[in-house]
Short mmCIF file of C-alpha atoms in Angstrom, two decimals:
data_model
loop_
_atom_site.label_atom_id
_atom_site.label_comp_id
_atom_site.label_asym_id
_atom_site.label_seq_id
_atom_site.Cartn_x
_atom_site.Cartn_y
_atom_site.Cartn_z
CA ARG A 477 156.29 129.70 108.32
CA LEU A 478 158.18 133.04 108.43
CA PRO A 479 156.26 136.20 108.99
CA GLU A 480 155.94 138.43 105.89
CA HIS A 481 158.07 141.22 107.16
CA LYS A 482 160.95 138.73 107.63
CA LEU A 483 160.43 137.32 104.16
CA ASN A 484 160.56 141.03 102.82
CA GLU A 485 163.66 141.63 104.74
CA ILE A 486 165.36 138.48 103.24
CA ARG A 487 164.26 139.32 99.73
CA LYS A 488 165.64 142.81 99.92
CA SER A 489 169.05 141.67 101.25
CA ASP A 490 171.47 139.52 99.52
CA GLY A 491 174.13 137.02 100.39
CA LYS A 492 175.20 136.51 103.94
CA LYS A 493 172.80 138.92 105.36
CA ALA A 494 169.83 136.98 103.82
CA VAL A 495 171.18 133.66 105.16
CA GLU A 496 171.63 135.31 108.61
CA VAL A 497 167.99 136.51 108.67
CA PHE A 498 166.78 133.08 107.32
CA PHE A 499 168.29 131.07 110.00
CA ASN A 500 167.66 133.48 112.95
CA SER A 501 164.18 133.63 111.82
CA ILE A 502 163.85 129.72 111.84
CA PHE A 503 165.96 128.89 114.96
CA SER A 504 166.83 131.83 117.02
CA SER A 505 163.54 133.45 117.29
CA ILE A 506 161.89 130.25 118.54
CA ASP A 507 164.19 130.31 121.60
CA GLU A 508 163.19 133.88 122.42
CA GLN A 509 159.76 132.96 123.56
CA GLY A 510 159.37 133.37 127.28
CA PRO A 511 156.92 134.79 129.83
CA ASN A 512 158.00 138.47 129.14
CA LYS A 513 158.23 137.99 125.30
CA GLU A 514 155.24 137.86 122.98
CA ILE A 515 155.49 136.46 119.68
CA LEU A 516 152.81 137.47 117.06
CA GLN A 517 151.08 134.32 116.02
CA ILE A 518 149.46 134.89 112.65
CA PRO A 519 147.35 131.83 111.62
CA ASP A 520 148.68 130.07 108.48
CA ASN A 521 145.78 128.73 106.60
CA TYR A 522 147.96 127.50 103.66
CA ASN A 523 147.79 123.74 103.80
CA LYS A 524 149.94 122.81 100.80
CA TYR A 525 153.21 122.62 102.64
CA ASN A 526 155.12 119.43 102.50
CA ASN A 527 156.68 119.40 105.88
CA ALA A 528 158.49 116.16 105.27
CA MET A 529 160.26 117.51 102.21
CA LEU A 530 161.07 120.77 103.96
CA ASN A 531 162.58 119.01 107.03
CA SER A 532 164.49 116.58 104.71
CA TYR A 533 166.01 119.56 102.92
CA LEU A 534 166.78 121.35 105.98
CA LEU A 535 168.26 118.28 107.53
CA SER A 536 170.46 117.84 104.54
CA ILE A 537 171.80 121.46 104.87
CA LEU A 538 172.56 120.87 108.39
CA SER A 539 174.33 117.62 107.82
CA LYS A 540 176.51 119.15 105.14
CA HIS A 541 177.61 121.98 107.22
CA LEU A 542 177.49 120.92 110.88
CA ASP A 543 179.41 118.29 112.96
CA ASP A 544 177.43 115.36 114.57
CA LYS A 545 176.83 117.03 117.85
CA GLU A 546 175.55 120.28 116.36
CA TYR A 547 173.34 118.59 114.06
CA ASP A 548 171.84 116.41 116.73
CA VAL A 549 171.32 119.55 118.99
CA LEU A 550 169.40 121.54 116.39
CA ARG A 551 167.60 118.43 115.15
CA MET A 552 166.38 117.47 118.69
CA SER A 553 165.79 121.14 119.92
CA TYR A 554 163.48 121.96 117.07
CA GLY A 555 161.97 118.49 116.49
CA LEU A 556 163.00 118.36 112.77
CA ASP A 557 162.63 114.58 112.42
CA CYS A 558 161.72 113.70 116.05
CA VAL A 559 159.80 115.06 119.09
CA LYS A 560 161.24 118.33 120.43
CA HIS A 561 163.57 117.74 123.43
CA SER A 562 164.59 119.92 126.37
CA ALA A 563 168.20 120.93 126.62
CA THR A 564 168.46 118.56 129.52
CA GLU A 565 167.11 115.65 127.63
CA ILE A 566 169.50 116.38 124.64
CA ALA A 567 172.47 116.59 127.09
CA GLY A 568 171.54 113.06 128.31
CA LYS A 569 171.12 111.67 124.85
CA LEU A 570 174.47 113.14 123.75
CA ASP A 571 176.25 112.02 126.95
CA ILE A 572 177.20 115.72 128.06
CA LYS A 573 177.46 115.53 131.71
CA GLY A 574 177.63 118.07 134.35
CA SER A 575 175.37 120.32 136.39
CA SER A 576 175.20 122.82 133.69
CA SER A 577 174.94 120.57 130.67
CA TYR A 578 171.90 122.46 129.39
CA VAL A 579 174.18 125.56 129.04
CA ARG A 580 176.47 123.64 126.90
CA ILE A 581 173.44 122.56 124.67
CA SER A 582 172.59 126.30 124.26
CA GLN A 583 176.21 127.01 123.37
CA LEU A 584 176.16 124.21 120.67
CA LYS A 585 172.93 125.54 119.31
CA LYS A 586 174.23 129.09 118.95
CA GLN A 587 177.42 127.75 117.49
CA ALA A 588 175.63 125.73 114.93
CA ILE A 589 173.36 128.48 113.93
CA ASP A 590 176.33 130.84 113.47
CA LYS A 591 178.18 128.17 111.49
CA LEU A 592 175.14 127.78 109.18
CA ILE A 593 175.11 131.64 108.66
CA ASP A 594 178.78 131.59 107.95
CA ASN A 595 178.76 128.60 105.53
CA VAL A 596 175.51 128.40 103.81
CA ASN A 597 175.18 129.98 100.28
CA TYR A 598 172.18 132.24 99.67
CA SER A 599 171.22 130.14 96.70
CA GLN A 600 170.69 127.06 99.00
CA VAL A 601 167.90 128.86 100.98
CA VAL A 602 166.37 131.09 98.33
CA ASP A 603 164.00 128.46 97.30
CA PHE A 604 162.25 128.64 100.71
CA LEU A 605 161.43 132.27 100.03
#
């Protein structure tokens, strides 16, 4: 669930900026959690979400705009249709070898998010808002 201030920011913007805010809110902000960064957790008592449908829709957007490796990295990183995996686990599953394979996974994740921002039309995400 996106925080209300992010939803308002997306609604006020149009086109590419709205898509950028949408995908950064979903994917990038999750990665910014850490010991020195706090994320305001607002309880979401709304229980009418159809997570399977939302995941399916999101996965269809990912498969349309991303190559197989980028798709798998986002899917496994955020647990869209599976359990969340660490970067090292994803590297192993995708046969990415090397001592810094987890860095390559981070690069692929960023690349995929940027590609979505550049290629997804605002009308494809407006229904989520």
